[in-house]
Amino acid sequence: MRPYIDKKNKMTKQIYVGLFIIFFIFSLLQVGILDERIFQAFSRVENLLKGMVPPTISEPIDVAGAAVESLQVAVMGTLWGVVFSIVLAMFAAKNVSPHISISYAVKAFAAFVRAVPALIWALLFIVAIGLGPTPGILALAVNSIGMLMKVYAEAIEEIDTGIIDALKATGASQFQVVMQGIIPSIMSIFISWSIFRFDINIRYAAVLGVVGAGGIGWELVRASRVMAYDEVLGITLVIFGMILLAELVTRFLKDRADMATLKAME
Amino acid sequence: MSEVVLETKDLSMEFPDGTQALKNVTLTIKKGELVSIIGPSGAGKSTFMRSLNMLNKPTEGQIVFEGENVLKARGKQLRQIRRRIGMVFQHFNLIKRSPTYQNVLHGRLGYLPSLKGGLGRFSEEDTRQALEILRRVGLEDQAFKRADELSGGQQQRVGIAQAIAQTPSLLLADEPIASLDPSSSENVMTYLKNVCQEDGLTSIVNLHQVDFAKKFAHRIIGIKAGEVVFDGSPKELTEGITNYLYYSK
Ligand SMILES: Nc1ncnc2c1ncn2[C@@H]1O[C@H](COP(=O)(O)OP(=O)(O)O)[C@@H](O)[C@H]1O
Ligand SMILES: [Mg+2]
């Protein structure tokens, strides 16, 4: 029996490798390893680069407004994401969920939401409610839920069941068990993941504008459409500065949170 | 001394995997009694104790606590039964990141409206009481430390304080000293006995160690393979019975 299984496994492996090679050759024929246009592009790139310097921003107020809007989209998207995730996590975590089937249903929902990229959520929400920052906020919130709910639920499942028993035994209600027992127990994990997610959302928020979901991305598209490459570089630098600033802030927050945890652990 | 606090009738429990943890346990506990339940590990001591406040649900039988049918209780009625039964655990089960006094205050949750308790809005009177109870278990200096900064013996005294904060009429303790060193064990059992006697509490304590059980209790119940095989005073617990309880098949 054993050699037969081994042989069978080997055969499946060979089939996979064969399929992969066929796909690879097919792609090579269709797309080519290097598009020849890359070699002809030097002069165009030269023009582009020349057009980019010096970077300018023709409408500083508009651009600043758009940058702030991106930040707002990121903050609001993260906030809604965090709030919904924590509530849903209470139903997803096996040890606090009212029923195991609810836990599976909510986790499946999260897996689905996670599988759809933020940009596609943005497009869907734009179709549903029109252009502007609101679909951007919703897209980021939904995309955050997919990830945060999973990590929050896992953190809750790690909690010692004895803690939950002890609170129940005092006559505490489910809400009290959550607020007085579960939330304090997962606080540090909760904070660090939420900050991490905010970091991701800032980056998304800058890009979401490209499809019309509010913020600075839109300015970038506008400038490139009129071939104002100096402005494209200017706006890119603004985005760069924005993300850098956000990173500094989140790192500061994270250090503070870590320090509080460390101090508490002494 | 003769008022009945707790009664179980033919209490049986079968876990979903088919383990028969309790078999027809019929017991009557009177007001003011200090009872120790002894028996080898796996005998069903924890399962019995956790049935009394419905942390696990027995499959058959009846539990009557102060005249109320525990197994029929749901929602608010169950919460009101639970708040009158304090419980102390082997692993303390405190909220490690919360300060000591907050852990004691958790004993009041059953008395607060859900929202108020959830948000931790305990009354000034409750807080004063919590600090007073901490003084009674010798922890007034530790009130504002995080629970996990305390030693094991101290954490267990916080556990006792939390149970006392419930102003319970029955105190349950499930192997309260099983994870403590001998001198902390001694100390914790002394505090436990003292608070029970000072407040006239009825108490049931699961203990693995027979000598501690004899010292603590007025009455000892021996459980083996889910059945009550001994029920009597510490004096009546002979070496023969202990041997039967712990060593015979
Ligand atoms: N959640 C559970 N599922 C299945 N069997 C269990 C569970 N908890 C306890 N048991 C079984 O029930 C019996 C009694 O356990 P327990 O009450 O914990 O004993 P004790 O506290 O006396 O050591 C044991 O055989 C144990 O394996
Ligand atoms: Mg046990």
Coordinates of C-alpha atoms and ligand atoms in Angstrom, one line a residue:
Chain A
M1 CA 0.0 0.0 0.0
R2 CA 2.7 2.4 1.1
P3 CA 4.7 2.4 -2.2
Y4 CA 1.5 2.9 -4.1
I5 CA 0.6 6.0 -2.1
D6 CA 4.1 7.4 -2.5
K7 CA 3.9 6.8 -6.2
K8 CA 0.5 8.6 -6.3
N9 CA 1.8 11.6 -4.4
K10 CA 4.8 11.8 -6.8
M11 CA 2.4 11.7 -9.7
T12 CA 0.3 14.6 -8.3
K13 CA 3.4 16.6 -7.8
Q14 CA 4.5 16.0 -11.3
I15 CA 1.1 17.1 -12.6
Y16 CA 1.4 20.4 -10.7
V17 CA 4.9 21.1 -11.9
G18 CA 3.8 20.3 -15.5
L19 CA 0.8 22.6 -15.3
F20 CA 3.0 25.4 -13.8
I21 CA 5.5 25.1 -16.6
I22 CA 2.8 25.2 -19.3
F23 CA 1.3 28.3 -17.7
F24 CA 4.7 29.9 -17.5
I25 CA 5.6 29.3 -21.2
F26 CA 2.1 30.5 -22.2
S27 CA 2.6 33.7 -20.3
L28 CA 6.0 34.1 -21.8
L29 CA 4.7 33.9 -25.3
Q30 CA 1.8 36.2 -24.6
V31 CA 3.4 38.9 -22.5
G32 CA 7.1 38.4 -23.1
I33 CA 9.7 38.6 -20.4
L34 CA 10.5 42.2 -21.2
D35 CA 8.1 44.3 -23.2
E36 CA 10.2 45.9 -26.0
R37 CA 8.4 49.2 -25.3
I38 CA 10.6 49.4 -22.2
F39 CA 13.6 49.9 -24.4
Q40 CA 11.9 52.5 -26.5
A41 CA 10.7 54.4 -23.5
F42 CA 13.9 56.1 -22.5
S43 CA 13.2 59.3 -24.4
R44 CA 9.7 59.4 -22.9
V45 CA 11.0 58.8 -19.4
E46 CA 13.5 61.6 -20.0
N47 CA 10.7 64.0 -20.9
L48 CA 8.6 62.8 -17.9
L49 CA 11.5 63.4 -15.5
K50 CA 12.3 66.8 -17.0
G51 CA 8.6 67.7 -16.8
M52 CA 8.6 66.7 -13.1
V53 CA 11.2 69.0 -11.8
P54 CA 10.9 71.3 -10.1
P55 CA 7.9 69.9 -8.3
T56 CA 5.1 72.4 -7.9
I57 CA 1.7 72.6 -6.3
S58 CA -0.5 75.0 -8.3
E59 CA -3.5 74.9 -5.8
P60 CA -1.9 74.5 -2.4
I61 CA -5.2 75.0 -0.6
D62 CA -7.0 72.3 -2.6
V63 CA -4.1 69.9 -2.2
A64 CA -3.9 70.6 1.6
G65 CA -7.6 70.1 1.9
A66 CA -7.4 66.8 0.0
A67 CA -4.6 65.6 2.2
V68 CA -6.6 66.4 5.3
E69 CA -9.5 64.6 3.8
S70 CA -7.4 61.5 3.2
L71 CA -6.4 61.6 6.9
Q72 CA -10.0 62.0 7.9
V73 CA -11.0 59.0 5.7
A74 CA -8.2 57.0 7.4
V75 CA -9.2 58.0 10.9
M76 CA -12.9 57.5 10.4
G77 CA -12.5 54.3 8.5
T78 CA -10.2 52.9 11.3
L79 CA -12.6 54.1 14.0
W80 CA -15.7 52.5 12.5
G81 CA -13.7 49.4 11.7
V82 CA -12.4 49.1 15.3
V83 CA -15.9 49.6 16.8
F84 CA -17.6 47.1 14.6
S85 CA -14.8 44.6 14.9
I86 CA -14.8 44.6 18.6
V87 CA -18.6 44.0 18.7
L88 CA -18.5 41.3 16.0
A89 CA -15.5 39.7 17.7
M90 CA -17.6 39.0 20.8
F91 CA -19.8 36.8 18.5
A92 CA -16.9 35.3 16.6
A93 CA -14.8 34.2 19.6
K94 CA -15.9 30.6 20.5
N95 CA -15.6 31.1 24.2
V96 CA -18.0 34.1 24.4
S97 CA -20.2 33.6 21.4
P98 CA -23.9 32.8 22.2
H99 CA -23.7 29.8 20.0
I100 CA -20.9 28.0 18.1
S101 CA -22.8 28.3 14.8
I102 CA -22.9 32.1 15.2
S103 CA -19.2 32.0 15.7
Y104 CA -18.6 30.1 12.5
A105 CA -21.0 32.4 10.6
V106 CA -19.3 35.6 11.7
K107 CA -15.9 34.2 11.0
A108 CA -16.9 33.2 7.5
F109 CA -18.3 36.7 7.0
A110 CA -14.9 38.1 8.1
A111 CA -13.0 35.7 5.8
F112 CA -15.1 36.9 2.9
V113 CA -14.7 40.5 3.7
R114 CA -11.0 40.0 4.0
A115 CA -10.7 38.4 0.7
V116 CA -12.1 41.4 -1.2
P117 CA -9.5 44.2 -1.6
A118 CA -10.2 47.6 -0.3
L119 CA -10.2 49.2 -3.7
I120 CA -13.0 46.9 -4.8
W121 CA -15.0 47.8 -1.7
A122 CA -14.5 51.5 -2.6
L123 CA -15.7 50.9 -6.2
L124 CA -18.8 49.0 -4.8
F125 CA -19.6 51.8 -2.3
I126 CA -19.1 54.5 -5.0
V127 CA -21.7 52.7 -7.2
A128 CA -24.0 52.4 -4.2
I129 CA -23.7 56.0 -2.8
G130 CA -21.7 58.1 -5.2
L131 CA -18.3 59.8 -5.2
G132 CA -16.8 61.4 -2.2
P133 CA -15.1 60.5 1.1
T134 CA -18.1 58.5 2.5
P135 CA -17.5 55.4 0.2
G136 CA -13.8 55.7 1.1
I137 CA -14.6 55.6 4.8
L138 CA -16.9 52.6 4.4
A139 CA -14.4 50.8 2.2
L140 CA -11.7 51.2 4.8
A141 CA -14.0 50.3 7.6
V142 CA -15.2 47.1 5.9
N143 CA -11.7 46.1 4.9
S144 CA -10.5 46.8 8.5
I145 CA -13.3 44.6 9.9
G146 CA -12.1 41.6 7.9
M147 CA -8.7 41.8 9.5
L148 CA -9.3 43.3 13.0
M149 CA -12.3 41.0 13.8
K150 CA -10.1 38.0 13.2
V151 CA -7.2 39.2 15.4
Y152 CA -9.5 40.5 18.2
A153 CA -11.5 37.2 18.2
E154 CA -8.3 35.2 18.4
A155 CA -7.1 37.3 21.3
I156 CA -10.4 36.7 23.1
E157 CA -10.2 33.0 22.5
E158 CA -6.8 33.0 24.2
I159 CA -8.3 34.4 27.4
D160 CA -8.4 31.9 30.3
T161 CA -11.9 30.6 30.5
G162 CA -11.6 30.8 34.3
I163 CA -11.8 34.5 34.2
I164 CA -15.1 34.4 32.4
D165 CA -16.4 31.7 34.9
A166 CA -15.3 33.9 37.8
L167 CA -17.2 36.9 36.6
K168 CA -20.3 34.8 35.7
A169 CA -20.2 33.3 39.2
T170 CA -20.6 36.8 40.7
G171 CA -23.9 37.2 38.9
A172 CA -22.4 39.5 36.2
S173 CA -24.4 39.9 33.0
Q174 CA -22.9 39.0 29.6
F175 CA -22.3 42.7 28.9
Q176 CA -20.5 43.1 32.3
V177 CA -18.3 40.1 31.6
V178 CA -17.3 41.6 28.3
M179 CA -16.6 45.1 29.7
Q180 CA -15.0 44.2 33.0
G181 CA -13.3 41.0 32.1
I182 CA -12.6 40.5 28.4
I183 CA -11.8 44.1 27.3
P184 CA -9.2 44.7 30.0
S185 CA -7.7 41.3 29.3
I186 CA -7.1 42.0 25.6
M187 CA -6.3 45.7 25.9
S188 CA -2.7 45.6 24.8
I189 CA -3.3 43.4 21.8
F190 CA -6.3 45.5 21.0
I191 CA -4.3 48.7 21.0
S192 CA -1.4 47.5 19.1
W193 CA -3.5 45.9 16.3
S194 CA -5.7 49.0 16.0
I195 CA -2.6 51.2 15.6
F196 CA -1.2 48.9 13.1
R197 CA -4.4 48.9 11.1
F198 CA -4.5 52.8 11.2
D199 CA -1.0 52.7 9.6
I200 CA -2.3 50.5 6.7
N201 CA -5.5 52.6 6.3
I202 CA -3.4 55.8 5.9
R203 CA -1.7 54.2 2.9
Y204 CA -5.0 53.0 1.5
A205 CA -6.7 56.4 2.0
A206 CA -4.0 58.1 -0.2
V207 CA -4.7 55.6 -3.0
L208 CA -8.5 55.4 -2.7
G209 CA -8.9 58.9 -4.2
V210 CA -7.7 57.5 -7.5
V211 CA -11.0 55.7 -7.9
G212 CA -12.9 58.8 -6.6
A213 CA -13.4 57.8 -3.0
G214 CA -12.2 61.2 -1.6
G215 CA -8.9 62.5 -0.6
I216 CA -5.5 63.3 -2.2
G217 CA -5.5 60.4 -4.7
W218 CA -8.0 62.3 -6.8
E219 CA -5.6 65.3 -7.1
L220 CA -2.9 63.0 -8.3
V221 CA -5.2 61.6 -11.1
R222 CA -6.4 65.1 -12.0
A223 CA -2.8 66.4 -12.4
S224 CA -1.7 63.4 -14.5
R225 CA -4.7 63.7 -16.8
V226 CA -3.6 67.2 -17.8
M227 CA 0.0 66.0 -18.0
A228 CA 1.1 68.4 -15.3
Y229 CA 4.0 66.2 -14.2
D230 CA 5.6 68.8 -12.0
E231 CA 2.4 68.7 -10.0
V232 CA 2.3 65.0 -10.0
L233 CA 5.6 65.0 -8.2
G234 CA 4.5 67.8 -5.9
I235 CA 1.4 65.9 -4.8
T236 CA 3.4 62.6 -4.5
L237 CA 5.8 64.4 -2.1
V238 CA 2.8 65.6 -0.1
I239 CA 1.5 62.0 0.1
F240 CA 5.0 60.9 1.2
G241 CA 5.1 63.6 3.9
M242 CA 1.6 62.6 5.0
I243 CA 2.4 59.0 5.4
L244 CA 5.7 59.7 7.1
L245 CA 4.0 62.0 9.6
A246 CA 1.4 59.4 10.3
E247 CA 4.1 56.8 10.8
L248 CA 5.8 59.0 13.3
V249 CA 2.6 59.5 15.2
T250 CA 1.7 55.8 15.2
R251 CA 5.2 54.8 16.3
F252 CA 5.0 57.3 19.1
L253 CA 1.6 55.9 20.2
K254 CA 2.8 52.3 19.9
D255 CA 5.9 53.1 22.0
R256 CA 3.7 54.7 24.6
A257 CA 1.4 51.6 24.6
D258 CA 4.3 49.3 24.8
M259 CA 5.8 51.3 27.6
A260 CA 2.6 51.2 29.5
T261 CA 2.5 47.4 29.1
L262 CA 6.1 47.0 30.1
K263 CA 5.6 49.2 33.2
A264 CA 2.5 47.2 34.1
M265 CA 4.4 44.0 33.8
E266 CA 7.3 45.0 36.1
Chain B
M1 CA -28.3 26.0 62.9
S2 CA -30.9 23.8 61.3
E3 CA -32.1 25.9 58.4
V4 CA -31.4 24.2 55.1
V5 CA -29.4 26.4 52.7
L6 CA -28.8 24.0 49.9
E7 CA -30.2 20.7 48.8
T8 CA -29.3 18.5 45.9
K9 CA -31.5 15.5 44.9
D10 CA -30.3 12.7 42.7
L11 CA -27.9 15.1 40.9
S12 CA -26.3 13.4 37.9
M13 CA -24.1 14.9 35.2
E14 CA -23.0 13.4 32.0
F15 CA -20.6 15.4 29.8
P16 CA -21.3 15.5 26.1
D17 CA -18.4 13.1 25.5
G18 CA -20.2 10.5 27.7
T19 CA -18.2 11.0 30.9
Q20 CA -20.4 10.3 33.8
A21 CA -19.0 12.9 36.3
L22 CA -21.8 12.8 38.9
K23 CA -24.1 9.9 39.9
N24 CA -27.2 10.6 42.0
V25 CA -25.6 13.0 44.5
T26 CA -28.1 13.7 47.2
L27 CA -27.0 16.1 49.9
T28 CA -28.4 18.6 52.4
I29 CA -26.2 21.5 53.6
K30 CA -27.4 23.5 56.6
K31 CA -26.9 27.1 57.5
G32 CA -23.5 27.8 59.0
E33 CA -21.9 24.5 58.1
L34 CA -18.3 24.4 57.0
V35 CA -18.1 21.4 54.6
S36 CA -15.1 19.9 52.9
I37 CA -15.4 17.7 49.9
I38 CA -12.5 15.4 49.4
G39 CA -11.7 12.8 46.8
P40 CA -9.1 11.9 44.2
S41 CA -8.6 14.0 41.2
G42 CA -11.3 13.3 38.6
A43 CA -13.8 12.2 41.3
G44 CA -16.3 15.0 40.3
K45 CA -15.6 17.5 43.0
S46 CA -15.3 20.5 40.6
T47 CA -18.2 19.3 38.5
F48 CA -20.4 19.1 41.6
M49 CA -19.4 22.6 42.8
R50 CA -19.8 24.2 39.3
S51 CA -23.3 22.7 39.1
L52 CA -24.4 24.6 42.2
N53 CA -24.2 27.9 40.4
M54 CA -24.7 26.5 36.9
L55 CA -21.3 27.0 35.5
N56 CA -22.0 23.6 34.2
K57 CA -25.5 22.2 33.8
P58 CA -26.3 18.8 35.4
T59 CA -28.2 16.5 33.2
E60 CA -30.5 15.1 35.8
G61 CA -31.7 15.8 39.4
Q62 CA -32.5 18.9 41.3
I63 CA -30.7 21.7 43.2
V64 CA -32.6 23.9 45.7
F65 CA -30.8 26.9 47.0
E66 CA -32.6 28.9 49.6
G67 CA -35.9 27.6 48.4
E68 CA -35.2 28.3 44.7
N69 CA -34.9 25.8 42.0
V70 CA -31.5 26.5 40.5
L71 CA -31.7 24.4 37.4
K72 CA -34.9 26.1 36.3
A73 CA -33.4 29.6 36.7
R74 CA -32.6 31.7 33.6
G75 CA -31.4 35.2 32.9
K76 CA -32.0 37.6 35.7
Q77 CA -33.2 35.0 38.2
L78 CA -30.0 33.0 37.6
R79 CA -27.9 36.2 38.2
Q80 CA -29.7 36.8 41.4
I81 CA -29.0 33.3 42.6
R82 CA -25.3 33.5 41.6
R83 CA -24.7 36.8 43.4
R84 CA -25.7 35.0 46.6
I85 CA -23.1 32.3 46.0
G86 CA -19.5 33.4 46.2
M87 CA -16.9 31.3 44.5
V88 CA -13.2 31.0 44.9
F89 CA -11.1 29.2 42.2
Q90 CA -7.9 27.2 42.2
H91 CA -6.2 29.5 39.8
F92 CA -7.7 32.7 41.4
N93 CA -9.1 33.8 38.1
L94 CA -8.6 37.5 38.7
I95 CA -8.5 40.1 36.0
K96 CA -4.7 40.4 36.0
R97 CA -4.5 43.8 34.4
S98 CA -7.0 45.4 36.8
P99 CA -6.2 46.7 40.2
T100 CA -6.8 44.6 43.3
Y101 CA -9.7 46.8 44.6
Q102 CA -11.4 46.6 41.1
N103 CA -11.3 42.8 41.3
V104 CA -13.0 42.9 44.7
L105 CA -15.6 45.3 43.3
H106 CA -16.4 42.7 40.6
G107 CA -18.2 40.9 43.4
R108 CA -20.8 43.7 43.3
L109 CA -21.6 43.3 39.6
G110 CA -24.6 41.0 40.2
Y111 CA -26.2 43.9 42.2
L112 CA -25.7 46.6 39.6
P113 CA -27.7 47.3 36.5
S114 CA -26.0 45.7 33.5
L115 CA -24.9 49.0 31.9
K116 CA -23.7 50.6 35.1
G117 CA -21.7 47.6 36.2
G118 CA -20.3 47.1 32.7
L119 CA -19.0 50.7 32.7
G120 CA -17.5 50.1 36.1
R121 CA -19.6 52.8 37.8
F122 CA -19.5 51.3 41.3
S123 CA -21.0 53.3 44.1
E124 CA -18.8 55.0 46.7
E125 CA -20.3 52.7 49.3
D126 CA -19.3 49.6 47.3
T127 CA -15.8 51.0 47.0
R128 CA -15.5 51.7 50.7
Q129 CA -16.8 48.2 51.4
A130 CA -14.3 46.7 49.0
L131 CA -11.4 48.4 50.7
E132 CA -12.7 47.3 54.1
I133 CA -12.9 43.7 52.9
L134 CA -9.3 44.0 51.6
R135 CA -8.3 45.1 55.1
R136 CA -10.0 42.0 56.6
V137 CA -7.9 39.7 54.4
G138 CA -4.8 41.7 55.3
L139 CA -4.3 43.3 51.9
E140 CA -5.1 47.0 52.6
D141 CA -1.6 47.9 51.3
Q142 CA -2.1 46.1 48.0
A143 CA -5.4 47.7 47.0
F144 CA -4.1 49.8 44.1
K145 CA -1.6 47.3 42.7
R146 CA -2.4 45.3 39.6
A147 CA -3.7 41.9 40.6
D148 CA -0.8 40.1 38.9
E149 CA 1.8 41.9 40.9
L150 CA 0.6 40.0 44.0
S151 CA 1.9 36.7 45.1
G152 CA -0.2 33.5 44.7
G153 CA -1.4 33.5 48.3
Q154 CA -2.3 37.2 48.1
Q155 CA -4.1 36.7 44.9
Q156 CA -6.2 34.0 46.4
R157 CA -7.0 36.3 49.3
V158 CA -8.3 38.8 46.7
G159 CA -10.4 35.9 45.3
I160 CA -11.8 35.4 48.8
A161 CA -12.4 39.2 49.1
Q162 CA -14.2 39.3 45.8
A163 CA -16.5 36.4 46.9
I164 CA -17.1 38.2 50.3
A165 CA -18.0 41.4 48.5
Q166 CA -21.0 39.6 47.1
T167 CA -22.4 39.3 50.7
P168 CA -23.1 35.7 49.8
S169 CA -25.0 33.2 52.0
L170 CA -23.0 30.4 50.5
L171 CA -19.3 30.4 49.8
L172 CA -17.8 27.8 47.4
A173 CA -14.1 27.2 47.0
D174 CA -12.8 24.8 44.4
E175 CA -9.3 23.6 45.5
P176 CA -8.4 27.1 46.8
I177 CA -4.9 26.0 47.8
A178 CA -3.9 23.5 45.2
S179 CA -1.6 25.9 43.4
L180 CA 0.0 27.4 46.6
D181 CA 3.0 26.5 48.6
P182 CA 2.4 25.0 52.1
S183 CA 2.8 28.2 54.2
S184 CA 0.5 30.3 51.8
S185 CA -1.9 27.4 51.9
E186 CA -2.0 27.5 55.7
N187 CA -2.5 31.3 55.6
V188 CA -5.2 31.2 53.0
M189 CA -7.2 28.5 54.8
T190 CA -7.0 30.5 58.0
Y191 CA -8.4 33.6 56.3
L192 CA -11.1 31.5 54.6
K193 CA -12.2 30.0 57.8
N194 CA -12.1 33.3 59.7
V195 CA -14.3 35.2 57.2
C196 CA -16.7 32.3 57.1
Q197 CA -17.1 32.3 60.9
E198 CA -17.2 36.0 61.3
D199 CA -19.9 36.4 58.7
G200 CA -21.7 33.2 59.7
L201 CA -21.3 31.9 56.1
T202 CA -22.2 28.4 55.0
S203 CA -19.2 27.1 53.0
I204 CA -18.2 24.2 50.8
V205 CA -14.6 23.8 50.1
N206 CA -13.2 21.2 47.7
L207 CA -9.8 20.0 49.0
H208 CA -7.4 17.5 47.8
Q209 CA -5.5 17.4 51.0
V210 CA -7.3 15.4 53.8
D211 CA -5.4 17.1 56.7
F212 CA -6.5 20.6 55.6
A213 CA -10.0 19.3 55.2
K214 CA -10.0 17.9 58.7
K215 CA -8.7 21.1 60.1
F216 CA -11.1 23.4 58.2
A217 CA -14.4 21.6 58.3
H218 CA -17.2 20.5 60.6
R219 CA -18.3 18.0 58.1
I220 CA -16.5 16.0 55.4
I221 CA -18.0 14.5 52.3
G222 CA -16.0 12.0 50.3
I223 CA -16.6 11.6 46.6
K224 CA -15.3 8.8 44.4
A225 CA -16.1 8.3 40.8
G226 CA -19.0 10.8 41.0
E227 CA -20.7 9.2 44.0
V228 CA -20.9 10.2 47.6
V229 CA -19.1 7.5 49.6
F230 CA -18.6 9.2 52.9
D231 CA -20.5 11.9 54.8
G232 CA -19.6 12.6 58.4
S233 CA -17.5 14.5 60.9
P234 CA -13.7 14.8 60.6
K235 CA -13.5 12.3 63.5
E236 CA -15.5 9.7 61.7
L237 CA -13.1 9.9 58.7
T238 CA -10.8 7.0 59.6
E239 CA -7.6 6.1 57.8
G240 CA -9.4 3.1 56.3
I241 CA -12.0 5.3 54.7
T242 CA -9.3 7.7 53.3
N243 CA -7.4 4.8 51.9
Y244 CA -10.6 3.4 50.3
L245 CA -11.3 6.9 48.9
Y246 CA -7.9 7.6 47.4
Y247 CA -6.2 4.3 46.7
S248 CA -8.7 1.4 46.1
K249 CA -10.0 0.8 42.7
Ligands
LIG1 N1 -15.6 19.6 30.1 C1 -15.5 18.3 30.3 N2 -15.8 17.4 29.3 C2 -15.7 16.1 29.5 N3 -15.4 15.5 30.7 C3 -15.1 16.3 31.7 C4 -15.1 17.8 31.6 N4 -14.7 18.3 32.8 C5 -14.5 17.3 33.6 N5 -14.7 16.1 33.0 C6 -14.5 14.7 33.6 O1 -15.4 14.6 34.6 C7 -14.8 13.9 35.7 C8 -14.9 14.8 37.0 O2 -14.0 15.8 36.8 P1 -13.8 17.0 37.9 O3 -15.2 17.3 38.4 O4 -13.0 18.0 37.4 O5 -13.0 16.2 39.1 P2 -12.3 16.8 40.3 O6 -12.6 18.2 40.5 O7 -12.8 15.9 41.5 O8 -10.8 16.5 40.1 C9 -13.4 13.5 35.2 O9 -13.5 12.2 34.7 C10 -13.2 14.5 34.2 O10 -12.3 14.0 33.2
MG2 MG -11.2 19.8 40.4

